[in-house]
Amino acid sequence: MRLRALLENDALGLRLLGGDEELDRSVRGVMTTDLRDPSRYLTGGELVLTGLAWRRDAGDSEPFVRILSGAGVAGLAAGEAELGDIPDDLVEACRHHRLPLFAVHETVAFATITEYVVRQVSGERAGDLAAVVDRHRRLMTSGPTGGGPEVVLDLLGSDLDLHAWVLSPTGRQIAGAGAPLSAAAGAELAGLHLAAVRSGRRAPHRAALGGTTYSLFPIRNNGRGGAVPPVRDVRESVLSDWLLAVEADASDWPAARLDLLQGVTQLIAVERDRRDAARTVRRRLAQEVLELVQAGAAPAEIAARLRVATPVLLPGLGTAPHWQVVVARVEWDEDGGSGVQGGPVAQALLEEILVDPAVTGPDSADRIAVAHTGDEAIALVPLPTAPDRPDGVAADAPDGSSDGGAEGDGPALHADALLAAVRAPLSAGLGDDGRLTLGVSASVHSAEGLRGALEEARHARRVAAARPGRVCAAGHHELASHVLLLPFVPDDVRRAFTARLLDPLREYDRRHRAELIPTLEAFLDCDGSWTRCAARLHLHVNTLRYRVGRIEQLTGRDLARLEDKLDFFLALRMS
């Protein structure tokens, strides 16, 4: 389509502020941005829509327009909602760079312009897919008459024979046409996509998986739902953006088809914005409860706020639920990562990690309320009360908490289980300079227990942070054992202690292949029982006694003494 077609559509209500002689430029796509430098996302020929959030003073207009002009965009449309009239400095900069400039009235949504441009471009370049954009309104609606992203994906399959899926950054399937991807395939594709984005490679990214080739297109969050601030660093968005996985090799596609898929991702991004906007209420509830808890408010005041939150998070629930607190932190290495806001990144990640895989439907995160403060994200997770108790309340500790963490005690969250399926893709997104650490509290059933649960989750997160690895978690049950203490032993003390006890055994094993270290581990695991340990190792008891004797001879310790057993146990755990 040509730029002048925008002025011919009265429904768009655009005013031309400059660039009359350039209206025959071709428009190949549309992009919404409030980045000060969006060049990494521009390929040329786009109509750029901006709300002017990047502009702080008059000096910002010239470099912004220069970047757009250098990228070869077709034109710029600026919204009047932020500043009222379009600033003169922006008009002058566009005139200087011969970039057509349109004013967008505050009553016109960018989604309306996006829909119109995508419809025109798709109609000209892929007439068989005009239905995709004609049904854009269904993408924006929910309920029985709305299909969400599935509408677009179904039409890709029927009109272009393309199988496609919308995936979260952890690989969870959000939408798909036809047979669903397996959880393992989704996680692997997400990991490959995140690694490609972190390396700076240009999309679409090609991925081969199980003999099948996929092309991965980013679906970037525009942030127009008010939930996400403008992105300044790729690390602020890489762990929250969706992706479109297409079962095809797009490396030899013509430009028209690539443009069409780019338009599809823009339509799906509008749906993403809608869902993020819907999370605003839950985030606000979590923020209000968190502020009350941290301020030491009276339990009655916190309880009143919880009563407001319960119907929103668990509609139809008759009794007050139990609650768990989950704390997450995303940190980047000091070299180049100090300007990245960790709190919003951790918030988006926690909302994704806490999605119950057993809950289906378009809004499976409805039970999750996550706030962020500084670089820390805090989730308030409601748990339905135990059905096997007449009063619906599990056995509680004196402080109002229940263990909620033992197997079989109900639907409580477990730290290790939360990260089991997402560790690999998130590690790829964190790269070599990021870390995600997470702590989980026990469940509590009263406002009095929330403050303790918050501190418990924070302590557990610090335990996780002391461990090696890019993605680590710890639960409340680890705060009542030696696990809490070991991570805080200084490295030099740790090395000296383990070397003194274990190095003689390692050296002997290296020279004689005697397997003294595995024997020691099994002996301690069997609580010093000769018969059970011999059976586990498939050894004769006399052979076991010989090995234990050799361990005692090499180390000068006596494995019949509790103190020496404890030293060996700690050395093995710290090694």
Coordinates of C-alpha atoms in Angstrom, one line a residue:
M1 CA 0.0 0.0 0.0
R2 CA 1.0 3.7 -0.4
L3 CA 1.2 6.2 2.4
R4 CA -1.5 8.3 0.9
A5 CA -4.0 5.5 1.5
L6 CA -3.8 6.4 5.2
L7 CA -5.3 9.8 4.4
E8 CA -8.0 8.4 2.3
N9 CA -9.5 6.4 5.2
D10 CA -11.6 8.8 7.2
A11 CA -12.0 6.2 10.0
L12 CA -8.2 6.6 10.9
G13 CA -8.6 10.4 11.3
L14 CA -4.9 11.0 10.5
R15 CA -3.6 14.6 9.9
L16 CA -0.5 15.0 7.7
L17 CA 2.0 17.4 9.3
G18 CA 4.7 17.2 6.7
G19 CA 6.0 15.1 3.8
D20 CA 3.4 15.8 1.1
E21 CA 5.8 14.9 -1.7
E22 CA 6.7 11.5 -0.1
L23 CA 3.2 10.1 0.1
D24 CA 3.8 7.6 -2.7
R25 CA 6.2 5.6 -0.5
S26 CA 5.3 1.9 -0.1
V27 CA 4.3 0.6 3.3
R28 CA 5.5 -3.0 4.0
G29 CA 4.4 -3.2 7.6
V30 CA 3.7 -1.4 10.8
M31 CA 5.5 -1.2 14.1
T32 CA 4.5 0.4 17.5
T33 CA 7.4 1.6 19.6
D34 CA 8.3 4.0 22.3
L35 CA 12.0 3.1 22.3
R36 CA 14.5 5.9 21.9
D37 CA 16.4 3.6 19.5
P38 CA 14.2 1.0 17.8
S39 CA 16.7 0.3 14.9
R40 CA 17.3 -3.3 15.9
Y41 CA 13.6 -4.1 15.1
L42 CA 13.3 -2.2 11.8
T43 CA 13.8 -3.7 8.4
G44 CA 12.6 -0.8 6.2
G45 CA 9.3 0.2 4.8
E46 CA 7.4 0.3 8.1
L47 CA 4.9 2.8 9.3
V48 CA 6.1 3.6 12.8
L49 CA 3.5 4.4 15.4
T50 CA 4.7 6.1 18.6
G51 CA 3.1 7.5 21.7
L52 CA 6.1 9.9 22.2
A53 CA 7.0 8.4 25.6
W54 CA 10.7 8.4 24.4
R55 CA 10.7 12.2 24.2
R56 CA 11.9 14.0 27.3
D57 CA 12.9 17.3 25.7
A58 CA 13.2 19.0 22.4
G59 CA 16.7 17.6 21.8
D60 CA 15.4 14.0 21.6
S61 CA 13.4 14.4 18.3
E62 CA 16.4 14.8 15.9
P63 CA 18.2 11.6 16.9
F64 CA 15.0 9.6 17.0
V65 CA 14.0 10.7 13.5
R66 CA 17.5 10.3 12.2
I67 CA 17.4 6.6 13.3
L68 CA 14.1 6.1 11.6
S69 CA 15.2 7.7 8.4
G70 CA 18.4 5.7 8.4
A71 CA 16.5 2.5 8.8
G72 CA 14.4 3.3 5.7
V73 CA 10.9 3.5 7.4
A74 CA 8.1 4.7 5.2
G75 CA 6.6 7.2 7.7
L76 CA 5.9 8.2 11.3
A77 CA 2.6 8.5 13.0
A78 CA 2.7 10.2 16.4
G79 CA -0.1 10.0 19.0
E80 CA -1.5 13.1 20.6
A81 CA -2.7 11.4 23.8
E82 CA 0.7 11.8 25.6
L83 CA 1.5 15.5 24.9
G84 CA -1.5 16.9 23.3
D85 CA -0.2 18.6 20.1
I86 CA 2.7 17.2 18.2
P87 CA 5.8 19.1 19.3
D88 CA 7.3 21.5 16.7
D89 CA 10.8 20.0 17.1
L90 CA 9.5 16.6 15.9
V91 CA 7.8 18.3 12.9
E92 CA 11.0 20.1 12.1
A93 CA 13.1 16.9 12.4
C94 CA 10.8 15.0 10.1
R95 CA 10.9 17.9 7.6
H96 CA 14.7 17.9 7.7
H97 CA 14.9 14.2 7.0
R98 CA 12.1 14.2 4.5
L99 CA 10.1 11.7 6.6
P100 CA 6.3 11.9 6.3
L101 CA 4.7 12.7 9.7
F102 CA 1.1 12.0 10.7
A103 CA -0.8 13.1 13.8
V104 CA -2.9 10.4 15.5
H105 CA -5.9 11.7 17.3
E106 CA -6.2 10.6 20.9
T107 CA -9.5 8.8 20.2
V108 CA -7.9 6.5 17.6
A109 CA -6.2 3.4 18.9
F110 CA -3.0 2.3 17.4
A111 CA -4.5 -1.2 17.1
T112 CA -7.0 0.3 14.6
I113 CA -4.2 1.6 12.4
T114 CA -2.2 -1.6 12.8
E115 CA -5.3 -3.6 11.6
Y116 CA -5.8 -1.4 8.6
V117 CA -2.2 -1.5 7.4
V118 CA -1.9 -5.2 7.9
R119 CA -5.2 -5.7 6.0
Q120 CA -4.0 -3.6 3.1
V121 CA -0.5 -5.1 2.9
S122 CA -1.8 -8.7 3.3
G123 CA -4.4 -8.1 0.7
E124 CA -1.9 -6.9 -1.9
R125 CA 0.8 -9.5 -1.2
A126 CA -1.2 -12.5 -0.1
G127 CA -4.8 -12.2 -1.1
D128 CA -5.6 -15.7 0.0
L129 CA -5.0 -14.6 3.6
A130 CA -7.2 -11.5 3.6
A131 CA -9.4 -13.4 6.1
V132 CA -6.6 -13.2 8.7
V133 CA -6.9 -9.5 9.1
D134 CA -10.6 -9.4 8.3
R135 CA -11.1 -11.4 11.5
H136 CA -8.7 -9.3 13.6
R137 CA -11.6 -8.1 15.8
R138 CA -12.1 -11.7 16.9
L139 CA -8.5 -11.8 18.0
M140 CA -9.4 -8.9 20.4
T141 CA -12.5 -10.5 21.9
S142 CA -12.9 -13.2 24.5
G143 CA -15.7 -15.6 25.2
P144 CA -17.6 -18.0 22.9
T145 CA -17.5 -15.7 19.8
G146 CA -13.8 -14.9 20.1
G147 CA -11.0 -17.2 19.0
G148 CA -7.9 -15.3 20.1
P149 CA -4.7 -16.2 18.4
E150 CA -6.1 -19.5 17.4
V151 CA -8.1 -17.7 14.7
V152 CA -5.0 -16.5 12.9
L153 CA -3.2 -19.8 13.4
D154 CA -6.1 -21.7 11.9
L155 CA -6.1 -19.6 8.9
L156 CA -2.4 -19.9 8.4
G157 CA -3.0 -23.6 8.4
S158 CA -6.0 -23.6 6.0
D159 CA -4.7 -21.0 3.6
L160 CA -0.9 -21.5 3.6
D161 CA -0.6 -25.0 5.0
L162 CA 1.5 -23.7 7.8
H163 CA 1.4 -25.3 11.2
A164 CA 2.2 -22.7 13.9
W165 CA 2.1 -22.3 17.7
V166 CA 2.4 -19.3 20.0
L167 CA 4.7 -20.2 22.9
S168 CA 5.6 -18.4 26.1
P169 CA 9.3 -17.8 26.9
T170 CA 9.4 -21.1 28.8
G171 CA 7.9 -23.0 25.9
R172 CA 4.4 -23.3 27.3
Q173 CA 1.8 -23.4 24.5
I174 CA -0.5 -20.4 24.6
A175 CA -2.2 -21.1 21.3
G176 CA -1.9 -23.5 18.4
A177 CA -3.5 -24.9 15.3
G178 CA -3.8 -28.7 15.0
A179 CA -1.8 -31.1 17.1
P180 CA -0.2 -29.5 20.2
L181 CA 3.6 -29.4 20.6
S182 CA 4.9 -31.7 23.3
A183 CA 6.1 -29.9 26.4
A184 CA 9.7 -31.0 25.8
A185 CA 9.6 -29.7 22.2
G186 CA 8.1 -26.4 23.3
A187 CA 10.7 -25.9 26.0
E188 CA 13.6 -26.7 23.6
L189 CA 12.2 -24.4 20.9
A190 CA 11.9 -21.6 23.5
G191 CA 15.5 -22.2 24.6
L192 CA 16.8 -22.0 21.1
H193 CA 14.8 -18.8 20.5
L194 CA 16.1 -17.2 23.7
A195 CA 19.7 -18.1 22.9
A196 CA 19.4 -16.6 19.4
V197 CA 17.9 -13.4 20.7
R198 CA 20.6 -13.0 23.4
S199 CA 23.3 -13.6 20.7
G200 CA 21.8 -10.7 18.6
R201 CA 20.9 -12.9 15.6
R202 CA 18.2 -11.4 13.3
A203 CA 14.8 -13.1 13.3
P204 CA 13.3 -15.4 12.1
H205 CA 15.5 -17.9 13.8
R206 CA 15.9 -21.3 12.2
A207 CA 15.7 -24.4 14.5
A208 CA 15.9 -28.1 13.8
L209 CA 14.3 -30.4 16.2
G210 CA 13.7 -34.1 15.8
G211 CA 14.2 -34.0 12.1
T212 CA 11.7 -31.1 11.7
T213 CA 12.7 -27.5 10.8
Y214 CA 11.0 -24.6 12.6
S215 CA 11.2 -20.8 12.1
L216 CA 10.9 -18.8 15.2
F217 CA 9.4 -15.2 15.1
P218 CA 9.5 -13.0 18.2
I219 CA 6.2 -11.5 19.4
R220 CA 7.2 -8.4 21.2
N221 CA 5.1 -6.8 23.8
N222 CA 4.2 -3.3 22.9
G223 CA 3.5 -2.4 26.5
R224 CA 0.4 -0.4 25.5
G225 CA -1.7 -2.2 28.2
G226 CA 0.1 -0.1 30.8
A227 CA 1.8 -3.1 32.4
V228 CA 5.2 -3.0 30.7
P229 CA 7.5 0.1 30.5
P230 CA 9.4 0.9 27.3
V231 CA 12.3 -1.5 26.7
R232 CA 15.8 -0.1 26.7
D233 CA 17.8 -3.3 26.8
V234 CA 17.0 -6.7 25.2
R235 CA 17.4 -8.3 28.6
E236 CA 14.4 -6.4 29.9
S237 CA 12.1 -8.2 27.4
V238 CA 13.7 -11.4 26.2
L239 CA 12.4 -13.4 29.2
S240 CA 8.8 -12.1 28.8
D241 CA 8.2 -11.9 25.1
W242 CA 6.1 -14.6 23.3
L243 CA 7.3 -16.3 20.2
L244 CA 5.6 -17.8 17.1
A245 CA 7.0 -21.2 16.1
V246 CA 6.2 -22.1 12.4
E247 CA 6.9 -25.6 11.1
A248 CA 8.7 -24.4 8.0
D249 CA 12.1 -23.2 6.9
A250 CA 11.6 -19.4 6.3
S251 CA 15.2 -18.9 5.1
D252 CA 14.2 -19.1 1.5
W253 CA 10.8 -17.3 1.8
P254 CA 10.1 -14.3 -0.4
A255 CA 9.8 -10.9 1.2
A256 CA 6.0 -10.9 0.8
R257 CA 5.5 -14.0 2.9
L258 CA 8.0 -12.8 5.6
D259 CA 6.0 -9.5 5.8
L260 CA 2.8 -11.4 6.2
L261 CA 4.2 -13.4 9.1
Q262 CA 5.5 -10.2 10.6
G263 CA 2.0 -8.8 10.4
V264 CA 0.6 -11.9 12.1
T265 CA 3.0 -11.4 15.0
Q266 CA 1.8 -7.8 15.3
L267 CA -1.8 -8.9 15.6
I268 CA -0.9 -11.5 18.2
A269 CA 1.1 -8.8 20.1
V270 CA -2.2 -6.9 20.4
E271 CA -3.7 -9.9 22.1
R272 CA -0.7 -10.1 24.4
D273 CA -1.2 -6.4 25.4
R274 CA -4.8 -7.1 26.2
R275 CA -3.9 -10.0 28.5
D276 CA -1.2 -7.9 30.2
A277 CA -3.8 -5.2 30.8
A278 CA -6.1 -7.7 32.4
R279 CA -3.3 -8.6 34.9
T280 CA -3.2 -5.1 36.2
V281 CA -5.9 -5.7 38.8
R282 CA -4.2 -8.8 40.2
R283 CA -0.8 -7.0 40.3
R284 CA -2.4 -4.1 42.1
L285 CA -4.0 -6.4 44.7
A286 CA -0.6 -8.1 45.3
Q287 CA 1.1 -4.7 45.7
E288 CA -1.5 -3.5 48.2
V289 CA -1.2 -6.6 50.3
L290 CA 2.6 -6.5 50.1
E291 CA 2.8 -2.9 51.2
L292 CA 0.5 -3.6 54.2
V293 CA 2.6 -6.6 55.3
Q294 CA 5.9 -4.8 55.0
A295 CA 4.6 -1.8 56.8
G296 CA 3.5 -3.9 59.8
A297 CA -0.2 -3.2 59.4
A298 CA -2.7 -4.8 61.7
P299 CA -3.7 -8.3 60.8
A300 CA -7.3 -7.2 60.6
E301 CA -6.4 -4.7 57.9
I302 CA -4.4 -7.3 55.9
A303 CA -7.3 -9.8 56.3
A304 CA -9.7 -7.3 54.9
R305 CA -7.5 -6.8 51.9
L306 CA -7.2 -10.6 51.4
R307 CA -11.0 -10.9 51.4
V308 CA -11.0 -8.5 48.5
A309 CA -8.3 -10.5 46.7
T310 CA -9.9 -13.9 47.1
P311 CA -12.9 -13.5 44.8
V312 CA -10.7 -12.1 42.1
L313 CA -8.1 -14.9 42.3
L314 CA -10.4 -17.8 43.1
P315 CA -13.9 -16.9 41.8
G316 CA -16.7 -18.9 43.5
L317 CA -14.6 -20.0 46.5
G318 CA -16.7 -20.1 49.6
T319 CA -14.0 -20.1 52.3
A320 CA -10.7 -18.3 52.7
P321 CA -7.8 -20.1 51.0
H322 CA -4.4 -20.9 52.3
W323 CA -1.7 -18.6 50.8
Q324 CA 1.9 -19.1 49.8
V325 CA 4.5 -16.5 49.1
V326 CA 7.1 -16.9 46.4
V327 CA 10.0 -14.5 46.0
A328 CA 12.1 -14.2 42.8
R329 CA 15.0 -12.1 41.8
V330 CA 16.7 -11.6 38.5
E331 CA 20.2 -10.3 38.6
W332 CA 22.7 -9.4 35.9
D333 CA 26.5 -9.3 36.2
E334 CA 27.8 -5.9 37.0
D335 CA 29.6 -5.6 33.7
G336 CA 26.9 -4.0 31.5
G337 CA 23.9 -5.1 33.5
S338 CA 23.5 -2.3 36.0
G339 CA 21.0 -0.4 33.9
V340 CA 18.6 -3.4 33.5
Q341 CA 15.5 -3.3 35.7
G342 CA 15.3 -6.7 37.4
G343 CA 12.0 -6.2 39.2
P344 CA 9.7 -6.1 36.1
V345 CA 11.7 -9.0 34.5
A346 CA 11.3 -11.1 37.6
Q347 CA 7.6 -10.2 37.8
A348 CA 6.9 -11.4 34.3
L349 CA 8.9 -14.5 34.8
L350 CA 7.2 -15.4 38.1
E351 CA 3.8 -14.9 36.5
E352 CA 4.9 -17.4 33.8
I353 CA 6.5 -19.9 36.1
L354 CA 3.5 -20.1 38.5
V355 CA 1.0 -21.0 35.8
D356 CA -0.6 -24.2 36.7
P357 CA -0.1 -26.6 33.8
A358 CA -3.3 -28.4 34.7
V359 CA -5.4 -25.3 34.2
T360 CA -6.5 -24.8 30.6
G361 CA -8.0 -21.9 28.8
P362 CA -6.8 -18.5 27.5
D363 CA -6.2 -17.0 31.0
S364 CA -4.5 -19.8 33.0
A365 CA -2.7 -17.2 35.1
D366 CA -5.8 -15.9 36.7
R367 CA -4.9 -17.2 40.1
I368 CA -1.5 -15.4 40.2
A369 CA -0.9 -12.0 41.8
V370 CA 2.6 -10.8 41.5
A371 CA 4.1 -7.4 42.7
H372 CA 7.6 -6.1 42.4
T373 CA 9.7 -3.9 44.5
G374 CA 13.2 -2.9 43.5
D375 CA 14.8 -5.9 41.8
E376 CA 12.6 -8.4 43.7
A377 CA 9.2 -9.9 42.6
I378 CA 6.8 -11.3 45.2
A379 CA 3.9 -13.6 44.4
L380 CA 0.8 -14.1 46.5
V381 CA -0.5 -17.5 45.5
P382 CA -3.9 -18.7 46.8
L383 CA -4.3 -22.4 47.5
P384 CA -7.8 -23.9 47.8
T385 CA -8.3 -25.3 51.3
A386 CA -7.9 -29.0 51.9
P387 CA -11.1 -30.9 50.9
D388 CA -10.6 -33.7 53.4
R389 CA -11.0 -31.5 56.5
P390 CA -14.6 -30.7 57.7
D391 CA -13.5 -27.1 58.3
G392 CA -11.4 -26.9 55.1
V393 CA -8.3 -26.0 57.2
A394 CA -5.2 -28.1 57.3
A395 CA -3.2 -28.7 60.5
D396 CA -1.4 -25.5 61.5
A397 CA 1.6 -24.5 63.4
P398 CA 1.1 -22.0 66.3
D399 CA 2.1 -19.1 64.1
G400 CA -0.7 -19.7 61.7
S401 CA 1.4 -21.6 59.1
S402 CA 1.0 -25.2 57.9
D403 CA 3.8 -27.3 56.4
G404 CA 2.1 -27.4 53.0
G405 CA 5.3 -28.8 51.7
A406 CA 5.2 -32.5 52.3
E407 CA 4.2 -34.8 49.5
G408 CA 0.5 -35.6 49.6
D409 CA -0.5 -32.6 51.8
G410 CA -2.4 -30.8 49.1
P411 CA -1.7 -28.5 46.2
A412 CA 1.1 -26.5 47.8
L413 CA 3.9 -25.3 45.6
H414 CA 7.3 -27.0 45.7
A415 CA 10.4 -25.1 44.8
D416 CA 12.1 -27.8 42.7
A417 CA 8.9 -28.7 40.8
L418 CA 8.4 -25.1 39.8
L419 CA 11.6 -24.9 37.9
A420 CA 11.9 -28.5 36.7
A421 CA 10.3 -27.8 33.3
V422 CA 11.6 -24.3 32.7
R423 CA 15.2 -24.4 33.8
A424 CA 16.7 -25.1 30.4
P425 CA 14.9 -22.4 28.4
L426 CA 15.3 -19.8 31.1
S427 CA 19.0 -20.5 31.4
A428 CA 19.3 -19.8 27.6
G429 CA 17.6 -16.5 28.0
L430 CA 19.7 -15.5 31.0
G431 CA 22.8 -16.2 29.0
D432 CA 26.2 -15.9 30.6
D433 CA 25.4 -12.7 32.6
G434 CA 22.0 -13.4 34.3
R435 CA 20.7 -15.4 37.3
L436 CA 17.2 -16.3 38.5
T437 CA 16.8 -17.3 42.1
L438 CA 13.6 -18.2 43.7
G439 CA 12.3 -19.0 47.3
V440 CA 9.0 -20.6 48.4
S441 CA 7.4 -20.2 51.8
A442 CA 5.2 -22.7 53.6
S443 CA 1.5 -22.2 53.3
V444 CA -0.3 -20.0 55.8
H445 CA -4.1 -19.6 56.3
S446 CA -4.3 -16.3 58.1
A447 CA -3.1 -12.7 57.8
E448 CA -0.9 -13.1 60.9
G449 CA 1.2 -15.7 59.0
L450 CA 1.9 -13.6 55.9
R451 CA 4.7 -11.5 57.3
G452 CA 6.5 -14.7 58.4
A453 CA 5.8 -16.3 55.1
L454 CA 7.4 -13.4 53.2
E455 CA 10.5 -13.5 55.3
E456 CA 10.7 -17.2 55.0
A457 CA 10.5 -17.0 51.2
R458 CA 13.2 -14.3 51.2
H459 CA 15.5 -16.5 53.3
A460 CA 14.9 -19.4 51.0
R461 CA 15.8 -17.3 48.0
R462 CA 19.0 -16.3 49.6
V463 CA 19.8 -20.0 50.1
A464 CA 19.1 -20.5 46.4
A465 CA 21.4 -17.6 45.5
A466 CA 24.3 -19.1 47.3
R467 CA 24.2 -22.2 45.0
P468 CA 25.9 -22.5 41.7
G469 CA 23.9 -22.3 38.5
R470 CA 21.9 -19.8 36.4
V471 CA 18.4 -20.9 37.7
C472 CA 18.1 -22.0 41.3
A473 CA 15.3 -22.4 43.8
A474 CA 14.9 -23.3 47.5
G475 CA 11.9 -24.1 49.7
H476 CA 10.9 -23.4 53.2
H477 CA 11.8 -27.0 54.4
E478 CA 15.5 -26.3 53.7
L479 CA 15.5 -23.5 56.3
A480 CA 15.4 -26.1 59.2
S481 CA 18.4 -28.2 58.2
H482 CA 22.1 -27.9 57.5
V483 CA 21.2 -26.9 54.0
L484 CA 20.6 -23.4 55.3
L485 CA 24.1 -23.1 56.7
L486 CA 26.3 -24.8 54.1
P487 CA 25.9 -22.2 51.3
F488 CA 27.2 -19.4 53.6
V489 CA 30.5 -21.2 54.5
P490 CA 33.3 -19.1 53.0
D491 CA 34.8 -20.7 49.9
D492 CA 38.3 -20.9 51.3
V493 CA 37.0 -22.6 54.5
R494 CA 34.9 -25.0 52.4
R495 CA 37.8 -26.0 50.2
A496 CA 40.2 -26.5 53.1
F497 CA 37.7 -28.6 55.0
T498 CA 36.7 -30.9 52.1
A499 CA 40.3 -31.2 50.9
R500 CA 41.6 -32.3 54.4
L501 CA 38.9 -35.1 54.6
L502 CA 38.3 -36.2 51.0
D503 CA 41.5 -35.5 49.0
P504 CA 43.3 -38.6 50.4
L505 CA 40.3 -40.8 49.4
R506 CA 40.1 -39.2 45.9
E507 CA 43.8 -39.7 45.3
Y508 CA 43.6 -43.4 46.5
D509 CA 40.5 -43.9 44.2
R510 CA 42.4 -42.4 41.3
R511 CA 45.4 -44.7 41.7
H512 CA 43.6 -47.9 42.7
R513 CA 40.0 -47.5 41.4
A514 CA 38.9 -48.5 44.9
E515 CA 35.6 -46.5 44.9
L516 CA 36.2 -45.3 48.5
I517 CA 34.2 -42.1 47.9
P518 CA 31.0 -43.9 46.7
T519 CA 31.4 -46.4 49.5
L520 CA 31.6 -43.6 52.1
E521 CA 28.5 -42.0 50.6
A522 CA 26.5 -45.2 50.7
F523 CA 27.7 -46.1 54.2
L524 CA 26.5 -42.7 55.6
D525 CA 23.2 -42.9 53.6
C526 CA 22.5 -46.3 55.3
D527 CA 23.2 -44.8 58.7
G528 CA 26.2 -47.0 59.3
S529 CA 24.3 -50.2 58.7
W530 CA 26.8 -52.8 57.4
T531 CA 24.2 -55.2 56.0
R532 CA 22.1 -52.5 54.2
C533 CA 25.2 -50.8 52.8
A534 CA 26.7 -54.1 51.5
A535 CA 23.4 -55.0 49.9
R536 CA 23.1 -51.5 48.2
L537 CA 26.7 -51.8 46.8
H538 CA 26.3 -55.5 46.0
L539 CA 29.4 -56.3 48.1
H540 CA 30.2 -58.9 50.7
V541 CA 30.2 -57.5 54.2
N542 CA 33.8 -58.3 54.6
T543 CA 34.7 -56.3 51.5
L544 CA 32.7 -53.4 52.8
R545 CA 34.6 -53.6 56.2
Y546 CA 37.9 -53.6 54.3
R547 CA 36.9 -50.4 52.4
V548 CA 35.7 -48.6 55.5
G549 CA 38.9 -49.6 57.3
R550 CA 40.9 -48.2 54.4
I551 CA 38.9 -44.9 54.7
E552 CA 39.6 -44.7 58.4
Q553 CA 43.3 -45.4 57.8
L554 CA 43.8 -42.8 55.1
T555 CA 41.9 -40.0 57.0
G556 CA 42.7 -40.8 60.7
R557 CA 38.9 -40.8 61.4
D558 CA 36.7 -43.4 63.1
L559 CA 33.4 -44.0 61.3
A560 CA 32.0 -45.5 64.5
R561 CA 32.0 -42.0 66.1
L562 CA 29.1 -39.6 65.5
E563 CA 31.4 -36.6 65.2
D564 CA 33.5 -38.2 62.5
K565 CA 30.4 -39.3 60.6
L566 CA 29.1 -35.8 60.7
D567 CA 32.3 -34.3 59.4
F568 CA 32.3 -36.7 56.5
F569 CA 28.7 -36.0 55.8
L570 CA 29.2 -32.2 55.7
A571 CA 32.4 -32.6 53.6
L572 CA 30.5 -34.6 51.0
R573 CA 27.7 -32.0 50.9
M574 CA 30.1 -29.1 50.5
S575 CA 32.3 -30.8 47.8

